mmCIF file of C-alpha atoms and ligand atoms in Angstrom:
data_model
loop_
_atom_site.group_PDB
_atom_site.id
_atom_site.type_symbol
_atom_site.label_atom_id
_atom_site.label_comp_id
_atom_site.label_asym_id
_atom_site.label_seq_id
_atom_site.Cartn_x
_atom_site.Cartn_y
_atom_site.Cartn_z
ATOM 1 C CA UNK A 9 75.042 -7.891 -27.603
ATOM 2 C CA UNK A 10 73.515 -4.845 -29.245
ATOM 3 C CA UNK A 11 70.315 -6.479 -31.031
ATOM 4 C CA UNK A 12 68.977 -9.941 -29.853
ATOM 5 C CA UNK A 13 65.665 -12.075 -29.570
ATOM 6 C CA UNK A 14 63.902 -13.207 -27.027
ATOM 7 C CA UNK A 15 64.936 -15.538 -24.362
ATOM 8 C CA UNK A 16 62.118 -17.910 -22.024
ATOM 9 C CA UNK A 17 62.733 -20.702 -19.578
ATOM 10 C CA UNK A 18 60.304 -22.910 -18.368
ATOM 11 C CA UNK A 19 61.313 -24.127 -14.963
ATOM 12 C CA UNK A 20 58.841 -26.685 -12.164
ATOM 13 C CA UNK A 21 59.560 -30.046 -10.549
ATOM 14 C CA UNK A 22 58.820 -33.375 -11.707
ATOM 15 C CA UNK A 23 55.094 -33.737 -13.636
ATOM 16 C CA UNK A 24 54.053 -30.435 -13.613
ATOM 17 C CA UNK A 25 53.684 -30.168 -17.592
ATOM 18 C CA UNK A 26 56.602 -28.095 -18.515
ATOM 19 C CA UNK A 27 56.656 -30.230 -22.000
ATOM 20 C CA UNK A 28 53.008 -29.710 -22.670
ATOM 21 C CA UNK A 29 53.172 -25.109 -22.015
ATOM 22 C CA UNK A 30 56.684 -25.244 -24.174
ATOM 23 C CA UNK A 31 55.336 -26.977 -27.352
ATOM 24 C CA UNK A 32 51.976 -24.748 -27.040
ATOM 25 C CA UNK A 33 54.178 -21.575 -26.215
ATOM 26 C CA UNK A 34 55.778 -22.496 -28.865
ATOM 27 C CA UNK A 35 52.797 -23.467 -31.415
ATOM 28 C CA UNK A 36 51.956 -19.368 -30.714
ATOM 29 C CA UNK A 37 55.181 -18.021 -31.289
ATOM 30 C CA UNK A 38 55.804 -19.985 -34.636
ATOM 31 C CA UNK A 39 57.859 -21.965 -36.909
ATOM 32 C CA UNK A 40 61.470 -19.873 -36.343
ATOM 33 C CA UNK A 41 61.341 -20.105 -32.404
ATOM 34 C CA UNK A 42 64.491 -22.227 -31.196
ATOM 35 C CA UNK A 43 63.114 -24.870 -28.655
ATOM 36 C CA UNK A 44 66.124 -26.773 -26.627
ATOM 37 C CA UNK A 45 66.105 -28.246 -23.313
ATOM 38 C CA UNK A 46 69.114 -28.575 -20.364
ATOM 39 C CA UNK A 47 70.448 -30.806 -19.552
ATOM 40 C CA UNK A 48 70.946 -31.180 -23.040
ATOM 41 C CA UNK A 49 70.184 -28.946 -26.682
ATOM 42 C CA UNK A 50 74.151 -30.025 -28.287
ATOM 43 C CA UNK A 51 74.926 -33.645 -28.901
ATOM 44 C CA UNK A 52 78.013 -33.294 -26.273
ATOM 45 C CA UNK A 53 75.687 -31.440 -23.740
ATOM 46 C CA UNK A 54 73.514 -34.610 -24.393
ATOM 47 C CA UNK A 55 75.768 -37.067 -23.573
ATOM 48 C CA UNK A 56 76.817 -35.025 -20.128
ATOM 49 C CA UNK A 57 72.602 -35.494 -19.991
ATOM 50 C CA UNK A 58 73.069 -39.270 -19.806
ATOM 51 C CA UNK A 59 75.752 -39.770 -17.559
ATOM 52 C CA UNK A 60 73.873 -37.051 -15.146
ATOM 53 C CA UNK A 61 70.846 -39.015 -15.257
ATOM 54 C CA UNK A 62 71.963 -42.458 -15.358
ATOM 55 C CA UNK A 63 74.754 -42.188 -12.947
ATOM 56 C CA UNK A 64 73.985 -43.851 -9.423
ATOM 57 C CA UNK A 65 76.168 -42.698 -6.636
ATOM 58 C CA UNK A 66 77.434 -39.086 -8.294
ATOM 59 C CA UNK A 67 78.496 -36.682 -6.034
ATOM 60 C CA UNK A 68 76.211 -33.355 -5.750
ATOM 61 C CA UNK A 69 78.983 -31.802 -6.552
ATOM 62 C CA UNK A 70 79.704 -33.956 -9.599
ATOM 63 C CA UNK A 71 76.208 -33.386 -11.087
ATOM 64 C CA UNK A 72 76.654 -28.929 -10.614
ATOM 65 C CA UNK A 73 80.132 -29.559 -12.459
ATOM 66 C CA UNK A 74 78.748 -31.387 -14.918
ATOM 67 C CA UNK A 75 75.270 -29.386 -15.400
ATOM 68 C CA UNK A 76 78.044 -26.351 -15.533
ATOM 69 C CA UNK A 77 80.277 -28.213 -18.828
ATOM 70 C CA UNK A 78 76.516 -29.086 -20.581
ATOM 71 C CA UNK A 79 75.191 -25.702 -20.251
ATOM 72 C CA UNK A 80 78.555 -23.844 -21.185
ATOM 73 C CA UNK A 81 78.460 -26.095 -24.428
ATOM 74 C CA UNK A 82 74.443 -25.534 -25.177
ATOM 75 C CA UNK A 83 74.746 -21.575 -24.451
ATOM 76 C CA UNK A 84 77.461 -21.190 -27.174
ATOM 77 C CA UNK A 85 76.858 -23.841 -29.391
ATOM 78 C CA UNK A 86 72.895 -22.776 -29.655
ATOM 79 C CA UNK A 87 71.526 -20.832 -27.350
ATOM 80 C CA UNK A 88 73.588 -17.173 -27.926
ATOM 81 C CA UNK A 89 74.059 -17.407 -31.794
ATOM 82 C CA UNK A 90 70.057 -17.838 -32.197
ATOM 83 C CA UNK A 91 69.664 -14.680 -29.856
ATOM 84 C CA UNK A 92 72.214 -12.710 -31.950
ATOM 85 C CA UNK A 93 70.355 -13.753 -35.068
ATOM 86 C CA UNK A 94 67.256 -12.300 -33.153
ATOM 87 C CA UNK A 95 65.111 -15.608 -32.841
ATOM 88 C CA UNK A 96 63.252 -16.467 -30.034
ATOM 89 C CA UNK A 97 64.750 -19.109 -27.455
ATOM 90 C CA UNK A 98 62.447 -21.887 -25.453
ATOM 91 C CA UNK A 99 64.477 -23.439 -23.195
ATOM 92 C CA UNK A 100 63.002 -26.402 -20.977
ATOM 93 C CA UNK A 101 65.352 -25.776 -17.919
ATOM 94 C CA UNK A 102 68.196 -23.651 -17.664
ATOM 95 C CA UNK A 103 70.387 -21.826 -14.447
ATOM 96 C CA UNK A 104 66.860 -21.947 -11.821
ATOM 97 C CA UNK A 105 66.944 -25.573 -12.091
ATOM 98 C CA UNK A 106 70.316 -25.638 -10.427
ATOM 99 C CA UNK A 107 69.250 -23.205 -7.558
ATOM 100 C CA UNK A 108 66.448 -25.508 -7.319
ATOM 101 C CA UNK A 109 67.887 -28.207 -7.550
ATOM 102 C CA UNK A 110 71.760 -28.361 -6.804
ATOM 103 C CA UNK A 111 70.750 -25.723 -4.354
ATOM 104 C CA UNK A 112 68.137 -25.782 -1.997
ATOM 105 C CA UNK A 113 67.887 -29.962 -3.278
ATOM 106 C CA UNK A 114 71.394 -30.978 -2.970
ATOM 107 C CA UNK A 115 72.468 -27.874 -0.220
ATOM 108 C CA UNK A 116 75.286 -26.408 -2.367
ATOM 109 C CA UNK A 117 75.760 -22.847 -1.524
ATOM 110 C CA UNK A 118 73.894 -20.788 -3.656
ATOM 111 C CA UNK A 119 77.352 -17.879 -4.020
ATOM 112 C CA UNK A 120 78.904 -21.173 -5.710
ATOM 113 C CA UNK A 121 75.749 -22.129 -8.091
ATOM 114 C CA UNK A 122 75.301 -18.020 -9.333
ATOM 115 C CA UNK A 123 78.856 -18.196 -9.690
ATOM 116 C CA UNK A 124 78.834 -20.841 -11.623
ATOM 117 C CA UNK A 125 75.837 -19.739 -13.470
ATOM 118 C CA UNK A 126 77.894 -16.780 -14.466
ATOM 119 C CA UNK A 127 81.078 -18.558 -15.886
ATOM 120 C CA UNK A 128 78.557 -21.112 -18.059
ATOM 121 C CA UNK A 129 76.401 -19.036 -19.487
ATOM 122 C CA UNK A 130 78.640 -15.734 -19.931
ATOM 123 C CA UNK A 131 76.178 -13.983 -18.088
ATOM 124 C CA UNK A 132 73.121 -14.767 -20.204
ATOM 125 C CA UNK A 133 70.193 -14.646 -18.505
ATOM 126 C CA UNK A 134 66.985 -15.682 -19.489
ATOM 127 C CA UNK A 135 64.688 -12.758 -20.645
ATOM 128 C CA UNK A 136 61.311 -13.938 -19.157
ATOM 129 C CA UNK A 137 61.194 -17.562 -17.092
ATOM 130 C CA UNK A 138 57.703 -19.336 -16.059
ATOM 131 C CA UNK A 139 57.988 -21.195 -12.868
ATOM 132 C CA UNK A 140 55.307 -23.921 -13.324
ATOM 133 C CA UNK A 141 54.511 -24.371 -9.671
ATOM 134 C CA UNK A 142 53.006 -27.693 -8.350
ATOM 135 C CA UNK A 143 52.819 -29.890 -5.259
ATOM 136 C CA UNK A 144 55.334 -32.620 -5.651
ATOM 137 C CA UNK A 145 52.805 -34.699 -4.282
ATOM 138 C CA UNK A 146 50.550 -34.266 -7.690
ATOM 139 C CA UNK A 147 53.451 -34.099 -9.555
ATOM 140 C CA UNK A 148 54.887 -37.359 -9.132
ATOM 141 C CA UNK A 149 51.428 -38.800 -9.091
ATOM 142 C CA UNK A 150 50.662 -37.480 -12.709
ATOM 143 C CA UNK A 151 53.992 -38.973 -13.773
ATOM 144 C CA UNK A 152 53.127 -42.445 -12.668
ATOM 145 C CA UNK A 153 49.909 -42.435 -13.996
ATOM 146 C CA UNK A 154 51.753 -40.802 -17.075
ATOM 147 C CA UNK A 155 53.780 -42.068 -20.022
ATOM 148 C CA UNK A 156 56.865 -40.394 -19.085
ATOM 149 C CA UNK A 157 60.010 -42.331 -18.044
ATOM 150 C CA UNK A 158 61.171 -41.977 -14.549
ATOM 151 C CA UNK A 159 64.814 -41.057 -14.112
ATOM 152 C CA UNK A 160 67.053 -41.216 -11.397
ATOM 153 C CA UNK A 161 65.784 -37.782 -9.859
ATOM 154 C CA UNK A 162 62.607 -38.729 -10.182
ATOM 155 C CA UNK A 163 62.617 -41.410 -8.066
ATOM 156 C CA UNK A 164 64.217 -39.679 -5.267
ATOM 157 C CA UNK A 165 62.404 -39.206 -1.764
ATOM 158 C CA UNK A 166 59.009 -36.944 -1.547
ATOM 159 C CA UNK A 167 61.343 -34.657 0.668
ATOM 160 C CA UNK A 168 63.965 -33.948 -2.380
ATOM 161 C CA UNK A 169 61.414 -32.826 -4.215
ATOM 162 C CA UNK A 170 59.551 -30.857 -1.645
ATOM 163 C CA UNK A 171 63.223 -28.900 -1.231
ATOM 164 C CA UNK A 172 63.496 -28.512 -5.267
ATOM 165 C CA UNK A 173 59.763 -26.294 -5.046
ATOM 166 C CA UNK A 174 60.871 -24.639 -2.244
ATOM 167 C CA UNK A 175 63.925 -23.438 -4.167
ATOM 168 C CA UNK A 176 62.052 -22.194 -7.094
ATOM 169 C CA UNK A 177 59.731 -20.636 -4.864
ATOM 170 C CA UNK A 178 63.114 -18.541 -3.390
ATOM 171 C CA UNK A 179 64.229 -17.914 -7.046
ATOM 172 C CA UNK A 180 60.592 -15.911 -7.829
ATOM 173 C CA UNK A 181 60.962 -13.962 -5.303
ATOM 174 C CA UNK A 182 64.504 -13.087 -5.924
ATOM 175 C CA UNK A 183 63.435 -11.955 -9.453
ATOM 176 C CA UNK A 184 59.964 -11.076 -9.567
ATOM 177 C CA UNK A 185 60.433 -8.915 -12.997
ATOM 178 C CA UNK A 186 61.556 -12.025 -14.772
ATOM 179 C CA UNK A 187 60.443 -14.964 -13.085
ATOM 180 C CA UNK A 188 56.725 -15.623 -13.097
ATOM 181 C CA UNK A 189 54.555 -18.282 -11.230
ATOM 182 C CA UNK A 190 52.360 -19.947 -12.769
ATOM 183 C CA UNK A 191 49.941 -22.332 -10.597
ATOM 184 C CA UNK A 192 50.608 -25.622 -12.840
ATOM 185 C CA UNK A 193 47.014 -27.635 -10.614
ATOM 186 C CA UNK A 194 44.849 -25.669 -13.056
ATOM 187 C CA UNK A 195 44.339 -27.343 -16.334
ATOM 188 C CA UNK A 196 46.431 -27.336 -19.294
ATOM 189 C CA UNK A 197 44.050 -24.511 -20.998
ATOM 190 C CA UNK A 198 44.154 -22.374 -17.974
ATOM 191 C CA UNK A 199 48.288 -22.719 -17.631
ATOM 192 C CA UNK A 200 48.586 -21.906 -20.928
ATOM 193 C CA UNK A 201 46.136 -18.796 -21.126
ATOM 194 C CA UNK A 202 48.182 -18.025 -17.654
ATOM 195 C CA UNK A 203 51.490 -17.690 -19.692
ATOM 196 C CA UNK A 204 50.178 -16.236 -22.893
ATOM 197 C CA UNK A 205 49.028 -13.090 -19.921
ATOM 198 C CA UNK A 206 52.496 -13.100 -18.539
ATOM 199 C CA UNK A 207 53.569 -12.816 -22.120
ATOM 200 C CA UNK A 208 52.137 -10.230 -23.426
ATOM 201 C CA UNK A 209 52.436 -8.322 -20.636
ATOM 202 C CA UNK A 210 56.271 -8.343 -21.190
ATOM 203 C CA UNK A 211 56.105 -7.609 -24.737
ATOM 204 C CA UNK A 212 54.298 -4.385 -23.251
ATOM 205 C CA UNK A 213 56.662 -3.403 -21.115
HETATM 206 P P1 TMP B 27 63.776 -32.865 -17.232
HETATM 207 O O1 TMP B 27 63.086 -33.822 -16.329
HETATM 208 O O2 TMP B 27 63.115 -31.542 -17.279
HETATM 209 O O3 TMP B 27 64.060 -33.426 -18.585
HETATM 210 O O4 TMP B 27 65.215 -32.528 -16.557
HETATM 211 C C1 TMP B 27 66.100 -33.504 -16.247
HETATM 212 C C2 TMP B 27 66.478 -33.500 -14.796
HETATM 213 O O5 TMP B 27 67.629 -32.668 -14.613
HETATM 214 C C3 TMP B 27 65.431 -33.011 -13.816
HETATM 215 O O6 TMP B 27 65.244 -33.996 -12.828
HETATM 216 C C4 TMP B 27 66.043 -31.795 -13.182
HETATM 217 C C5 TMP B 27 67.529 -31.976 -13.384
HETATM 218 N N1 TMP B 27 68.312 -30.744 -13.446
HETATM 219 C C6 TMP B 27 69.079 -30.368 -12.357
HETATM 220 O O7 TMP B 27 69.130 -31.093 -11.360
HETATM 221 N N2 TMP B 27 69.787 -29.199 -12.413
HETATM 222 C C7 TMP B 27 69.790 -28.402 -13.513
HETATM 223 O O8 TMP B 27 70.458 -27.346 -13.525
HETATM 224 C C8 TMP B 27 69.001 -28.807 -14.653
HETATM 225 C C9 TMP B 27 68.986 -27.954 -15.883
HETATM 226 C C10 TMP B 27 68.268 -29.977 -14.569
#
């Protein structure tokens, strides 16, 4: 691609308040960004959404195969043509989550998930990604005293979600230039001036 936009993720585990930073990112960076989510951002990559978070008794392998088809759909359906018309891209989630996740969560070799990660997205990567980084402990607790509906991943065992920080813990410091933490126990005001640094400091570089 010879000209494109701008391309964020926003990555954590459960409750730490990745919906709240993308909407305000987004409130800054004004009315043309692009803000999706994965699983998810096409109607088909939607409905792979639903049977990956509805579906008792999947395989771990089932759910990288599937979270491989949504995300194949989402980057070509949305995510590359905004870039090549030069918008900016907010994605809630994208190939981190399944390090974190299928990965260090579900023990899948990670060769197999950057593999994979390369055939879905085409070799996209994201441009700048904020790690939102949280105890599960708090995380979970926020949730249930929250308004958000608990799926199927969120009611897994403290451990799984211990193992899903962990992983995104690895991922920062595979990638330091693109992937920044960003301590999520600090209020809302404080994440978000945390990110608008992290920002700017990339549109500097
Ligand atoms: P959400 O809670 O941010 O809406 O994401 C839905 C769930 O999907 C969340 O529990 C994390 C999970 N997920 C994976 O397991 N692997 C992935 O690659 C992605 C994108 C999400």
């Amino acid at each position: 691609m010879a000209q494109r936009g701008t391309f964020i993720t926003f990555e954590g585990v459960e409750g730490a308040g990745k919906t709240t930073q993308v909407q305000r990112l987004a409130a800054v960076l004004g009315p043309d960004v692009v803000r999706t989510r994965e699983p998810g951002g096409t109607p088909i990559a939607e409905r792979i959404r639903d049977i990956f978070l509805t579906s008792d008794g999947i395989t771990i392998m089932t759910e990288l195969l599937l979270l491989a088809a949504a995300r194949a759909q989402h980057v070509d359906e949305v995510i590359r043509p905004a870039l090549e018309a030069n918008q900016i891209v907010i994605c809630d989630r994208f190939t981190d989550a399944t390090v974190a996740y299928q990965g260090s969560r579900g023990g899948i070799d990670l060769e197999l998930i950057h593999h994979l990660n390369r055939v879905a997205t085409g070799g996209l990567t994201p441009d700048l990604t904020f790690i939102l980084d949280l105890s599960p402990e708090i995380g979970l607790q926020r949730q249930q005293t929250g308004e958000t509906h608990r799926d199927r991943l969120d009611r897994e065992p403290l451990e799984r979600h211990r193992k899903v920080r962990e992983g995104y813990l690895s991922a920062a410091k595979a990638d330091p230039d693109r992937v920044k933490l960003i301590d999520a126990a600090q209020s809302p005001d404080a994440v978000h001036a945390a990110i608008l640094t992290e920002y700017q400091k990339y549109l500097s570089q």
